[in-house]
PDB file of C-alpha atoms in Angstrom:
ATOM      1  CA  MET A   1      -0.023  -0.004  -0.017  1.00  0.00           C
ATOM      2  CA  GLY A   2       1.384   3.395  -0.898  1.00  0.00           C
ATOM      3  CA  ASN A   3       1.995   6.067   1.737  1.00  0.00           C
ATOM      4  CA  GLU A   4      -0.739   8.321   0.424  1.00  0.00           C
ATOM      5  CA  ILE A   5      -3.311   5.577   0.866  1.00  0.00           C
ATOM      6  CA  THR A   6      -1.990   4.562   4.276  1.00  0.00           C
ATOM      7  CA  LEU A   7      -2.203   8.197   5.447  1.00  0.00           C
ATOM      8  CA  LYS A   8      -5.700   8.644   3.923  1.00  0.00           C
ATOM      9  CA  ASN A   9      -6.930   5.424   5.667  1.00  0.00           C
ATOM     10  CA  ILE A  10      -5.478   6.769   8.900  1.00  0.00           C
ATOM     11  CA  PHE A  11      -7.553   9.839   8.621  1.00  0.00           C
ATOM     12  CA  ILE A  12     -10.786   7.951   7.511  1.00  0.00           C
ATOM     13  CA  GLU A  13     -10.420   5.539  10.456  1.00  0.00           C
ATOM     14  CA  SER A  14      -9.403   8.153  13.096  1.00  0.00           C
ATOM     15  CA  LEU A  15     -12.030  10.734  12.167  1.00  0.00           C
ATOM     16  CA  SER A  16     -14.852   8.244  10.995  1.00  0.00           C
ATOM     17  CA  ILE A  17     -15.148  10.279   7.768  1.00  0.00           C
ATOM     18  CA  ALA A  18     -15.638   9.328   4.136  1.00  0.00           C
ATOM     19  CA  SER A  19     -12.782   8.753   1.760  1.00  0.00           C
ATOM     20  CA  ASP A  20     -13.868  11.761  -0.439  1.00  0.00           C
ATOM     21  CA  GLU A  21     -13.650  14.114   2.509  1.00  0.00           C
ATOM     22  CA  VAL A  22      -9.802  13.456   2.941  1.00  0.00           C
ATOM     23  CA  ILE A  23      -8.331  15.964   0.597  1.00  0.00           C
ATOM     24  CA  ASP A  24      -5.199  18.193   0.980  1.00  0.00           C
ATOM     25  CA  SER A  25      -7.321  21.148   2.117  1.00  0.00           C
ATOM     26  CA  LEU A  26      -8.937  19.262   4.944  1.00  0.00           C
ATOM     27  CA  GLU A  27      -8.050  21.315   8.014  1.00  0.00           C
ATOM     28  CA  TYR A  28      -7.897  20.816  11.774  1.00  0.00           C
ATOM     29  CA  ASN A  29     -11.041  21.982  13.601  1.00  0.00           C
ATOM     30  CA  THR A  30     -13.043  22.505  10.465  1.00  0.00           C
ATOM     31  CA  ILE A  31     -15.048  19.385  10.952  1.00  0.00           C
ATOM     32  CA  PRO A  32     -16.379  18.301  14.440  1.00  0.00           C
ATOM     33  CA  LYS A  33     -14.566  15.041  14.448  1.00  0.00           C
ATOM     34  CA  TRP A  34     -11.070  16.636  13.927  1.00  0.00           C
ATOM     35  CA  ASP A  35     -10.845  18.144  17.345  1.00  0.00           C
ATOM     36  CA  SER A  36      -7.824  17.760  19.660  1.00  0.00           C
ATOM     37  CA  LEU A  37      -8.837  14.251  20.620  1.00  0.00           C
ATOM     38  CA  GLY A  38      -9.224  13.218  16.865  1.00  0.00           C
ATOM     39  CA  HIS A  39      -5.899  14.882  16.199  1.00  0.00           C
ATOM     40  CA  MET A  40      -4.076  12.823  18.852  1.00  0.00           C
ATOM     41  CA  ALA A  41      -5.825   9.647  17.454  1.00  0.00           C
ATOM     42  CA  ILE A  42      -4.421  10.502  14.082  1.00  0.00           C
ATOM     43  CA  VAL A  43      -0.960  11.199  15.495  1.00  0.00           C
ATOM     44  CA  ALA A  44      -1.006   7.789  17.389  1.00  0.00           C
ATOM     45  CA  LYS A  45      -1.969   5.942  14.136  1.00  0.00           C
ATOM     46  CA  ILE A  46       0.605   7.793  12.074  1.00  0.00           C
ATOM     47  CA  GLU A  47       3.304   6.932  14.598  1.00  0.00           C
ATOM     48  CA  GLN A  48       2.370   3.289  14.673  1.00  0.00           C
ATOM     49  CA  SER A  49       1.722   2.860  10.903  1.00  0.00           C
ATOM     50  CA  PHE A  50       4.968   4.566   9.885  1.00  0.00           C
ATOM     51  CA  ASN A  51       7.065   3.477  12.847  1.00  0.00           C
ATOM     52  CA  ILE A  52       8.154   6.985  13.768  1.00  0.00           C
ATOM     53  CA  MET A  53       7.952   9.311  16.692  1.00  0.00           C
ATOM     54  CA  LEU A  54       6.843  12.847  15.860  1.00  0.00           C
ATOM     55  CA  ASP A  55       8.209  15.905  17.485  1.00  0.00           C
ATOM     56  CA  THR A  56       5.710  17.857  19.490  1.00  0.00           C
ATOM     57  CA  ASP A  57       6.172  20.880  17.195  1.00  0.00           C
ATOM     58  CA  ASP A  58       5.265  18.750  14.274  1.00  0.00           C
ATOM     59  CA  ILE A  59       2.138  17.370  16.019  1.00  0.00           C
ATOM     60  CA  ILE A  60       0.984  20.955  16.590  1.00  0.00           C
ATOM     61  CA  ASP A  61       1.846  22.107  13.038  1.00  0.00           C
ATOM     62  CA  MET A  62      -0.052  19.233  11.428  1.00  0.00           C
ATOM     63  CA  SER A  63      -2.924  21.486  10.541  1.00  0.00           C
ATOM     64  CA  SER A  64      -4.211  19.854   7.381  1.00  0.00           C
ATOM     65  CA  PHE A  65      -4.071  16.574   5.487  1.00  0.00           C
ATOM     66  CA  GLY A  66      -1.660  18.300   3.061  1.00  0.00           C
ATOM     67  CA  LYS A  67       0.538  19.646   5.918  1.00  0.00           C
ATOM     68  CA  ALA A  68       0.617  16.068   7.332  1.00  0.00           C
ATOM     69  CA  LYS A  69       2.202  14.836   4.142  1.00  0.00           C
ATOM     70  CA  GLU A  70       4.591  17.632   4.209  1.00  0.00           C
ATOM     71  CA  ILE A  71       5.746  16.893   7.741  1.00  0.00           C
ATOM     72  CA  LEU A  72       5.938  13.181   7.121  1.00  0.00           C
ATOM     73  CA  ASN A  73       8.400  13.967   4.344  1.00  0.00           C
ATOM     74  CA  LYS A  74      10.795  15.217   7.071  1.00  0.00           C
ATOM     75  CA  TYR A  75      10.776  11.629   8.472  1.00  0.00           C
ATOM     76  CA  ASP A  76      11.657  10.157   5.044  1.00  0.00           C
ATOM     77  CA  ILE A  77       8.117   9.144   4.252  1.00  0.00           C
ATOM     78  CA  LYS A  78       7.638  10.102   0.736  1.00  0.00           C
ATOM     79  CA  PHE A  79       4.398  11.016  -1.230  1.00  0.00           C
TER      80      PHE A  79
ATOM     81  CA  MET B   1       1.792 -11.527  45.404  1.00  0.00           C
ATOM     82  CA  THR B   2       4.203 -12.445  42.721  1.00  0.00           C
ATOM     83  CA  LEU B   3       5.383  -9.632  40.445  1.00  0.00           C
ATOM     84  CA  ASN B   4       6.301 -10.504  36.938  1.00  0.00           C
ATOM     85  CA  PHE B   5       7.510  -7.731  34.578  1.00  0.00           C
ATOM     86  CA  LYS B   6       9.180 -10.061  32.046  1.00  0.00           C
ATOM     87  CA  ASP B   7       9.281  -8.603  28.524  1.00  0.00           C
ATOM     88  CA  GLN B   8       8.154  -5.152  29.963  1.00  0.00           C
ATOM     89  CA  VAL B   9      10.173  -2.130  29.726  1.00  0.00           C
ATOM     90  CA  VAL B  10      10.407   0.159  32.744  1.00  0.00           C
ATOM     91  CA  PHE B  11      11.872   3.701  32.844  1.00  0.00           C
ATOM     92  CA  ILE B  12      12.707   5.252  36.155  1.00  0.00           C
ATOM     93  CA  THR B  13      13.872   8.829  36.495  1.00  0.00           C
ATOM     94  CA  GLY B  14      16.306   9.721  39.273  1.00  0.00           C
ATOM     95  CA  SER B  15      17.211   6.040  39.744  1.00  0.00           C
ATOM     96  CA  THR B  16      20.803   5.845  40.905  1.00  0.00           C
ATOM     97  CA  SER B  17      20.038   6.101  44.610  1.00  0.00           C
ATOM     98  CA  GLY B  18      17.283   6.063  47.253  1.00  0.00           C
ATOM     99  CA  ILE B  19      13.785   5.219  46.292  1.00  0.00           C
ATOM    100  CA  GLY B  20      14.551   5.120  42.549  1.00  0.00           C
ATOM    101  CA  TRP B  21      17.377   2.662  42.943  1.00  0.00           C
ATOM    102  CA  ALA B  22      15.352   0.411  45.253  1.00  0.00           C
ATOM    103  CA  THR B  23      12.605   0.434  42.732  1.00  0.00           C
ATOM    104  CA  ALA B  24      14.941  -0.373  39.823  1.00  0.00           C
ATOM    105  CA  GLN B  25      16.275  -3.383  41.698  1.00  0.00           C
ATOM    106  CA  LEU B  26      12.731  -4.704  42.495  1.00  0.00           C
ATOM    107  CA  PHE B  27      11.645  -4.313  38.871  1.00  0.00           C
ATOM    108  CA  ALA B  28      14.890  -5.972  37.719  1.00  0.00           C
ATOM    109  CA  GLN B  29      14.304  -8.865  40.169  1.00  0.00           C
ATOM    110  CA  SER B  30      10.812  -9.296  38.550  1.00  0.00           C
ATOM    111  CA  GLY B  31      12.388  -9.640  35.138  1.00  0.00           C
ATOM    112  CA  ALA B  32      11.808  -6.154  33.566  1.00  0.00           C
ATOM    113  CA  THR B  33      14.183  -4.456  31.201  1.00  0.00           C
ATOM    114  CA  VAL B  34      15.081  -1.520  33.447  1.00  0.00           C
ATOM    115  CA  LEU B  35      16.114   1.872  31.975  1.00  0.00           C
ATOM    116  CA  LEU B  36      17.700   4.192  34.516  1.00  0.00           C
ATOM    117  CA  ASN B  37      18.266   7.896  34.657  1.00  0.00           C
ATOM    118  CA  GLY B  38      20.656  10.204  36.488  1.00  0.00           C
ATOM    119  CA  ALA B  39      21.301  13.932  35.995  1.00  0.00           C
ATOM    120  CA  HIS B  40      24.979  14.350  36.921  1.00  0.00           C
ATOM    121  CA  ASN B  41      27.248  11.321  37.206  1.00  0.00           C
ATOM    122  CA  GLN B  42      27.760   9.159  34.130  1.00  0.00           C
ATOM    123  CA  LYS B  43      30.092   6.812  36.012  1.00  0.00           C
ATOM    124  CA  SER B  44      27.584   6.180  38.847  1.00  0.00           C
ATOM    125  CA  LEU B  45      24.897   5.606  36.246  1.00  0.00           C
ATOM    126  CA  ASP B  46      27.027   3.138  34.247  1.00  0.00           C
ATOM    127  CA  SER B  47      27.887   1.291  37.513  1.00  0.00           C
ATOM    128  CA  ARG B  48      24.220   0.940  38.443  1.00  0.00           C
ATOM    129  CA  VAL B  49      23.440  -0.419  34.972  1.00  0.00           C
ATOM    130  CA  GLU B  50      26.144  -2.946  35.272  1.00  0.00           C
ATOM    131  CA  GLU B  51      25.035  -3.931  38.714  1.00  0.00           C
ATOM    132  CA  LEU B  52      21.521  -4.673  37.540  1.00  0.00           C
ATOM    133  CA  LYS B  53      22.737  -6.683  34.511  1.00  0.00           C
ATOM    134  CA  LYS B  54      24.961  -8.787  36.628  1.00  0.00           C
ATOM    135  CA  LYS B  55      22.794  -9.334  39.631  1.00  0.00           C
ATOM    136  CA  PHE B  56      19.461  -9.846  37.848  1.00  0.00           C
ATOM    137  CA  ASN B  57      20.527 -11.063  34.355  1.00  0.00           C
ATOM    138  CA  ILE B  58      18.319  -8.549  32.591  1.00  0.00           C
ATOM    139  CA  GLN B  59      18.603  -5.822  30.048  1.00  0.00           C
ATOM    140  CA  SER B  60      19.367  -2.304  31.282  1.00  0.00           C
ATOM    141  CA  LYS B  61      20.455   1.054  29.951  1.00  0.00           C
ATOM    142  CA  GLY B  62      21.257   4.378  31.548  1.00  0.00           C
ATOM    143  CA  TYR B  63      20.299   7.802  30.203  1.00  0.00           C
ATOM    144  CA  LEU B  64      22.078  10.752  31.585  1.00  0.00           C
ATOM    145  CA  PHE B  65      19.984  13.907  31.363  1.00  0.00           C
ATOM    146  CA  ASP B  66      18.177  16.480  33.346  1.00  0.00           C
ATOM    147  CA  VAL B  67      14.544  15.822  33.372  1.00  0.00           C
ATOM    148  CA  SER B  68      13.641  19.501  33.087  1.00  0.00           C
ATOM    149  CA  ASN B  69      15.377  19.756  29.774  1.00  0.00           C
ATOM    150  CA  LEU B  70      12.649  19.172  27.231  1.00  0.00           C
ATOM    151  CA  ASN B  71      15.036  18.426  24.338  1.00  0.00           C
ATOM    152  CA  ALA B  72      16.844  15.963  26.389  1.00  0.00           C
ATOM    153  CA  VAL B  73      13.521  14.215  27.363  1.00  0.00           C
ATOM    154  CA  LYS B  74      12.452  14.137  23.703  1.00  0.00           C
ATOM    155  CA  ASN B  75      15.814  12.597  22.648  1.00  0.00           C
ATOM    156  CA  THR B  76      15.663  10.027  25.402  1.00  0.00           C
ATOM    157  CA  TYR B  77      12.129   8.749  24.477  1.00  0.00           C
ATOM    158  CA  ASN B  78      13.227   8.788  20.701  1.00  0.00           C
ATOM    159  CA  GLU B  79      16.084   6.523  21.790  1.00  0.00           C
ATOM    160  CA  ILE B  80      13.843   4.282  23.903  1.00  0.00           C
ATOM    161  CA  PHE B  81      11.502   4.036  20.946  1.00  0.00           C
ATOM    162  CA  ALA B  82      14.397   3.209  18.597  1.00  0.00           C
ATOM    163  CA  ASN B  83      15.876   0.581  20.999  1.00  0.00           C
ATOM    164  CA  TYR B  84      12.816  -1.046  22.525  1.00  0.00           C
ATOM    165  CA  LYS B  85       9.800   0.086  20.468  1.00  0.00           C
ATOM    166  CA  ARG B  86       7.761   0.131  23.687  1.00  0.00           C
ATOM    167  CA  LEU B  87       7.395   1.436  27.152  1.00  0.00           C
ATOM    168  CA  ASP B  88       5.217  -0.224  29.808  1.00  0.00           C
ATOM    169  CA  VAL B  89       6.012   1.620  33.003  1.00  0.00           C
ATOM    170  CA  LEU B  90       7.394   5.151  33.914  1.00  0.00           C
ATOM    171  CA  VAL B  91       8.260   6.005  37.437  1.00  0.00           C
ATOM    172  CA  ASN B  92       8.714   9.819  37.698  1.00  0.00           C
ATOM    173  CA  ASN B  93      10.975   9.785  40.719  1.00  0.00           C
ATOM    174  CA  ALA B  94      13.592  12.463  39.950  1.00  0.00           C
ATOM    175  CA  GLY B  95      13.393  15.179  42.452  1.00  0.00           C
ATOM    176  CA  ILE B  96      15.438  17.720  44.449  1.00  0.00           C
ATOM    177  CA  LEU B  97      14.803  19.135  47.806  1.00  0.00           C
ATOM    178  CA  SER B  98      15.929  22.345  49.332  1.00  0.00           C
ATOM    179  CA  GLY B  99      14.175  23.996  52.245  1.00  0.00           C
ATOM    180  CA  GLY B 100      13.668  27.679  53.165  1.00  0.00           C
ATOM    181  CA  LEU B 101      11.238  29.773  55.054  1.00  0.00           C
ATOM    182  CA  LEU B 102       8.944  31.850  52.804  1.00  0.00           C
ATOM    183  CA  GLY B 103      10.768  35.105  53.668  1.00  0.00           C
ATOM    184  CA  MET B 104      14.099  33.505  52.517  1.00  0.00           C
ATOM    185  CA  LEU B 105      13.026  31.754  49.400  1.00  0.00           C
ATOM    186  CA  GLN B 106      15.284  32.468  46.428  1.00  0.00           C
ATOM    187  CA  GLU B 107      14.044  32.673  42.824  1.00  0.00           C
ATOM    188  CA  ASP B 108      16.673  30.297  41.624  1.00  0.00           C
ATOM    189  CA  ASN B 109      15.810  27.643  44.132  1.00  0.00           C
ATOM    190  CA  VAL B 110      12.123  27.998  43.480  1.00  0.00           C
ATOM    191  CA  GLU B 111      12.609  27.719  39.845  1.00  0.00           C
ATOM    192  CA  GLU B 112      14.947  24.780  39.910  1.00  0.00           C
ATOM    193  CA  MET B 113      12.701  22.788  42.229  1.00  0.00           C
ATOM    194  CA  LEU B 114       9.625  23.471  40.140  1.00  0.00           C
ATOM    195  CA  ASN B 115      11.515  22.564  36.957  1.00  0.00           C
ATOM    196  CA  VAL B 116      12.886  19.308  38.113  1.00  0.00           C
ATOM    197  CA  ASN B 117      10.095  18.047  40.370  1.00  0.00           C
ATOM    198  CA  LEU B 118       7.086  19.270  38.341  1.00  0.00           C
ATOM    199  CA  LYS B 119       7.950  20.239  34.847  1.00  0.00           C
ATOM    200  CA  GLY B 120      10.211  17.353  34.481  1.00  0.00           C
ATOM    201  CA  ALA B 121       7.488  14.921  35.426  1.00  0.00           C
ATOM    202  CA  ILE B 122       5.000  16.608  32.993  1.00  0.00           C
ATOM    203  CA  TYR B 123       7.443  16.285  30.151  1.00  0.00           C
ATOM    204  CA  ASN B 124       8.101  12.688  30.918  1.00  0.00           C
ATOM    205  CA  VAL B 125       4.444  11.888  31.162  1.00  0.00           C
ATOM    206  CA  GLN B 126       3.886  13.639  27.761  1.00  0.00           C
ATOM    207  CA  TYR B 127       6.413  11.491  25.955  1.00  0.00           C
ATOM    208  CA  ALA B 128       5.907   8.113  27.890  1.00  0.00           C
ATOM    209  CA  SER B 129       2.112   8.246  27.228  1.00  0.00           C
ATOM    210  CA  ARG B 130       2.776   8.520  23.545  1.00  0.00           C
ATOM    211  CA  LEU B 131       4.920   5.309  23.583  1.00  0.00           C
ATOM    212  CA  MET B 132       2.340   3.566  25.801  1.00  0.00           C
ATOM    213  CA  GLY B 133      -0.443   4.635  23.571  1.00  0.00           C
ATOM    214  CA  ARG B 134       0.832   2.443  20.874  1.00  0.00           C
ATOM    215  CA  SER B 135       0.209  -0.632  22.825  1.00  0.00           C
ATOM    216  CA  LYS B 136      -2.890   0.861  24.553  1.00  0.00           C
ATOM    217  CA  SER B 137      -1.473  -0.085  28.027  1.00  0.00           C
ATOM    218  CA  GLY B 138       0.870   1.417  30.505  1.00  0.00           C
ATOM    219  CA  SER B 139       1.294   2.581  34.078  1.00  0.00           C
ATOM    220  CA  ILE B 140       2.770   5.804  35.225  1.00  0.00           C
ATOM    221  CA  ILE B 141       3.699   6.404  38.886  1.00  0.00           C
ATOM    222  CA  ASN B 142       4.546   9.991  40.035  1.00  0.00           C
ATOM    223  CA  ILE B 143       6.553  10.099  43.301  1.00  0.00           C
ATOM    224  CA  SER B 144       5.278  12.908  45.381  1.00  0.00           C
ATOM    225  CA  SER B 145       5.631  13.299  49.156  1.00  0.00           C
ATOM    226  CA  ILE B 146       3.691  13.672  52.301  1.00  0.00           C
ATOM    227  CA  ILE B 147       4.991  17.226  52.178  1.00  0.00           C
ATOM    228  CA  GLY B 148       2.981  17.691  48.898  1.00  0.00           C
ATOM    229  CA  THR B 149      -0.156  16.302  50.385  1.00  0.00           C
ATOM    230  CA  GLN B 150       0.048  17.895  53.839  1.00  0.00           C
ATOM    231  CA  GLY B 151       2.550  20.647  53.671  1.00  0.00           C
ATOM    232  CA  ILE B 152       5.359  21.522  56.222  1.00  0.00           C
ATOM    233  CA  ALA B 153       6.697  24.801  57.532  1.00  0.00           C
ATOM    234  CA  GLY B 154      10.012  25.773  55.747  1.00  0.00           C
ATOM    235  CA  GLN B 155       9.336  23.773  52.536  1.00  0.00           C
ATOM    236  CA  THR B 156       6.839  25.816  50.631  1.00  0.00           C
ATOM    237  CA  ALA B 157       8.612  25.455  47.262  1.00  0.00           C
ATOM    238  CA  TYR B 158       9.138  21.783  47.660  1.00  0.00           C
ATOM    239  CA  ALA B 159       5.617  21.180  48.904  1.00  0.00           C
ATOM    240  CA  SER B 160       4.229  23.248  45.835  1.00  0.00           C
ATOM    241  CA  SER B 161       6.210  21.207  43.418  1.00  0.00           C
ATOM    242  CA  LYS B 162       5.164  17.930  45.001  1.00  0.00           C
ATOM    243  CA  ALA B 163       1.495  18.983  45.311  1.00  0.00           C
ATOM    244  CA  GLY B 164       1.668  19.799  41.546  1.00  0.00           C
ATOM    245  CA  LEU B 165       2.175  16.116  40.843  1.00  0.00           C
ATOM    246  CA  LEU B 166      -1.305  15.355  42.404  1.00  0.00           C
ATOM    247  CA  GLY B 167      -2.899  17.583  39.748  1.00  0.00           C
ATOM    248  CA  LEU B 168      -0.731  16.118  37.066  1.00  0.00           C
ATOM    249  CA  THR B 169      -1.912  12.642  38.112  1.00  0.00           C
ATOM    250  CA  SER B 170      -5.586  13.462  38.307  1.00  0.00           C
ATOM    251  CA  ALA B 171      -5.659  15.187  34.898  1.00  0.00           C
ATOM    252  CA  ALA B 172      -3.387  12.734  33.071  1.00  0.00           C
ATOM    253  CA  ALA B 173      -5.328   9.795  34.529  1.00  0.00           C
ATOM    254  CA  LYS B 174      -8.459  11.108  33.079  1.00  0.00           C
ATOM    255  CA  GLU B 175      -6.947  11.838  29.688  1.00  0.00           C
ATOM    256  CA  LEU B 176      -5.182   8.533  29.385  1.00  0.00           C
ATOM    257  CA  ALA B 177      -7.726   6.235  30.728  1.00  0.00           C
ATOM    258  CA  PRO B 178      -9.332   5.547  27.320  1.00  0.00           C
ATOM    259  CA  ASN B 179      -6.008   4.263  26.222  1.00  0.00           C
ATOM    260  CA  ASN B 180      -5.781   1.988  29.267  1.00  0.00           C
ATOM    261  CA  ILE B 181      -2.811   4.011  30.665  1.00  0.00           C
ATOM    262  CA  ARG B 182      -3.030   4.286  34.418  1.00  0.00           C
ATOM    263  CA  VAL B 183      -1.510   7.247  36.322  1.00  0.00           C
ATOM    264  CA  ASN B 184      -1.144   7.249  40.132  1.00  0.00           C
ATOM    265  CA  THR B 185       0.877   9.056  42.715  1.00  0.00           C
ATOM    266  CA  VAL B 186       2.772   7.661  45.686  1.00  0.00           C
ATOM    267  CA  ALA B 187       3.357   9.977  48.605  1.00  0.00           C
ATOM    268  CA  PRO B 188       6.105   8.687  50.840  1.00  0.00           C
ATOM    269  CA  GLY B 189       6.671  10.038  54.388  1.00  0.00           C
ATOM    270  CA  MET B 190      10.135   9.961  56.064  1.00  0.00           C
ATOM    271  CA  ILE B 191      12.112   7.357  54.069  1.00  0.00           C
ATOM    272  CA  ASN B 192      15.638   6.338  54.857  1.00  0.00           C
ATOM    273  CA  THR B 193      17.402   8.060  51.968  1.00  0.00           C
ATOM    274  CA  GLU B 194      20.339  10.339  51.644  1.00  0.00           C
ATOM    275  CA  MET B 195      17.999  13.120  50.405  1.00  0.00           C
ATOM    276  CA  ALA B 196      15.659  12.861  53.273  1.00  0.00           C
ATOM    277  CA  ARG B 197      18.312  12.728  55.929  1.00  0.00           C
ATOM    278  CA  ASN B 198      20.355  15.473  54.365  1.00  0.00           C
ATOM    279  CA  GLY B 199      21.198  18.092  56.990  1.00  0.00           C
ATOM    280  CA  MET B 200      19.408  16.236  59.880  1.00  0.00           C
ATOM    281  CA  THR B 201      21.144  15.627  63.177  1.00  0.00           C
ATOM    282  CA  ASP B 202      20.628  12.486  65.055  1.00  0.00           C
ATOM    283  CA  ASP B 203      18.569  14.467  67.544  1.00  0.00           C
ATOM    284  CA  SER B 204      16.335  15.931  64.861  1.00  0.00           C
ATOM    285  CA  LEU B 205      15.886  12.508  63.282  1.00  0.00           C
ATOM    286  CA  GLN B 206      14.794  11.040  66.593  1.00  0.00           C
ATOM    287  CA  LYS B 207      12.463  13.854  67.177  1.00  0.00           C
ATOM    288  CA  ARG B 208      10.898  13.222  63.759  1.00  0.00           C
ATOM    289  CA  ILE B 209      10.639   9.510  64.342  1.00  0.00           C
ATOM    290  CA  LYS B 210       8.610  10.250  67.560  1.00  0.00           C
ATOM    291  CA  GLU B 211       5.989  11.942  65.431  1.00  0.00           C
ATOM    292  CA  ILE B 212       5.515   8.883  63.307  1.00  0.00           C
ATOM    293  CA  GLY B 213       2.834   6.510  64.411  1.00  0.00           C
ATOM    294  CA  MET B 214       4.874   3.441  63.590  1.00  0.00           C
ATOM    295  CA  GLN B 215       7.835   4.895  65.463  1.00  0.00           C
ATOM    296  CA  ARG B 216      10.363   4.375  62.679  1.00  0.00           C
ATOM    297  CA  ILE B 217      11.412   5.743  59.280  1.00  0.00           C
ATOM    298  CA  GLY B 218      10.392   3.816  56.285  1.00  0.00           C
ATOM    299  CA  GLU B 219      12.795   1.961  53.910  1.00  0.00           C
ATOM    300  CA  PRO B 220      13.192   2.631  50.195  1.00  0.00           C
ATOM    301  CA  GLN B 221      12.266  -0.939  49.499  1.00  0.00           C
ATOM    302  CA  GLU B 222       8.896  -0.514  51.159  1.00  0.00           C
ATOM    303  CA  VAL B 223       8.095   2.322  48.758  1.00  0.00           C
ATOM    304  CA  ALA B 224       9.480   0.327  45.836  1.00  0.00           C
ATOM    305  CA  GLN B 225       6.997  -2.513  46.661  1.00  0.00           C
ATOM    306  CA  LEU B 226       4.098   0.004  46.492  1.00  0.00           C
ATOM    307  CA  ILE B 227       5.345   1.409  43.237  1.00  0.00           C
ATOM    308  CA  CYS B 228       5.795  -2.217  41.684  1.00  0.00           C
ATOM    309  CA  PHE B 229       2.252  -3.068  42.907  1.00  0.00           C
ATOM    310  CA  LEU B 230       0.771  -0.062  41.279  1.00  0.00           C
ATOM    311  CA  ALA B 231       2.651  -0.863  37.988  1.00  0.00           C
ATOM    312  CA  SER B 232       1.551  -4.464  38.057  1.00  0.00           C
ATOM    313  CA  SER B 233      -1.609  -6.158  36.728  1.00  0.00           C
ATOM    314  CA  ALA B 234      -2.745  -6.559  40.312  1.00  0.00           C
ATOM    315  CA  ALA B 235      -3.596  -2.765  40.153  1.00  0.00           C
ATOM    316  CA  SER B 236      -5.190  -2.916  36.804  1.00  0.00           C
ATOM    317  CA  TYR B 237      -8.350  -0.846  37.870  1.00  0.00           C
ATOM    318  CA  ILE B 238      -6.400   1.658  40.009  1.00  0.00           C
ATOM    319  CA  THR B 239      -5.928   5.069  38.393  1.00  0.00           C
ATOM    320  CA  GLY B 240      -5.852   8.743  39.355  1.00  0.00           C
ATOM    321  CA  GLN B 241      -5.030   7.893  42.956  1.00  0.00           C
ATOM    322  CA  THR B 242      -2.581   9.301  45.517  1.00  0.00           C
ATOM    323  CA  ILE B 243      -1.432   6.631  47.975  1.00  0.00           C
ATOM    324  CA  GLY B 244       0.452   7.541  50.995  1.00  0.00           C
ATOM    325  CA  ILE B 245       3.167   5.482  52.550  1.00  0.00           C
ATOM    326  CA  ASP B 246       4.260   7.076  55.678  1.00  0.00           C
ATOM    327  CA  GLY B 247       3.789   4.734  58.801  1.00  0.00           C
ATOM    328  CA  SER B 248       1.103   7.124  60.054  1.00  0.00           C
ATOM    329  CA  TRP B 249       3.047  10.365  60.084  1.00  0.00           C
ATOM    330  CA  ASN B 250       0.869  13.407  60.624  1.00  0.00           C
ATOM    331  CA  ILE B 251       2.974  16.501  59.978  1.00  0.00           C
TER     332      ILE B 251
END
């Protein structure tokens, strides 16, 4: 499975949203389910799926699906 | 009760002496991989690691860093993750104590005590809980003090830092319960450690012992047993609690 699909599935599962809702412009706090709890659920799944440990600054900066991909690039996860 | 921590990874801050060292030995005796921390002395830390490995035939590693240094905390947990991929137990034991009447409190001392005793514990809980969250299980034990729960004249800064751990425990226990991570506090009374006895004369020690219901000071091993109990599956439904261990000392 490609990284894009893995990340998309993480968002779908963590936020219980439909696949077509997960687009680059999907932003934190713009849908009810992506609140702080949802955010930490995404982080936990990202860390587990990609076997990494994110910096706190990156967790806070992960403000959209597109931004998540940008941040994961820093951890050698390419999209 | 038989404790078995085989295949579990335990990290104890401030673990080269006193309660931390007694706790490290008890976890090691129960088969855990025991990760130690000290802030100043690499040689002493290395020697403790070797002692655990030889005596208990377990895996052990030492991390020399100041718990109030966020970057150092972050790097340590990254290393724990890289080496062990898991963390089952965190014992937040690192602490410093310096007394002073309110009128004589110095800013440096207050800041240092709050930084090490409270901020350091918060940072460790923050990073430990992220590692524990992966396996949806874990136990965090914060070492406070009877001085944090009851207060004592001449130790306002220390009491404040140790009382802060009670708030940390209550809040973190609630936040982490859905991930099956338990957070509890142990509040020891007068324990036979270098830190507690520091600056006490024999006379002042005897006077203090007379205030204790059980008429003796506690041993670090007795606190270690409580910590290991809280970390074990025997305490699987206990979270958000502060448990005193003080031989009935009312200060």
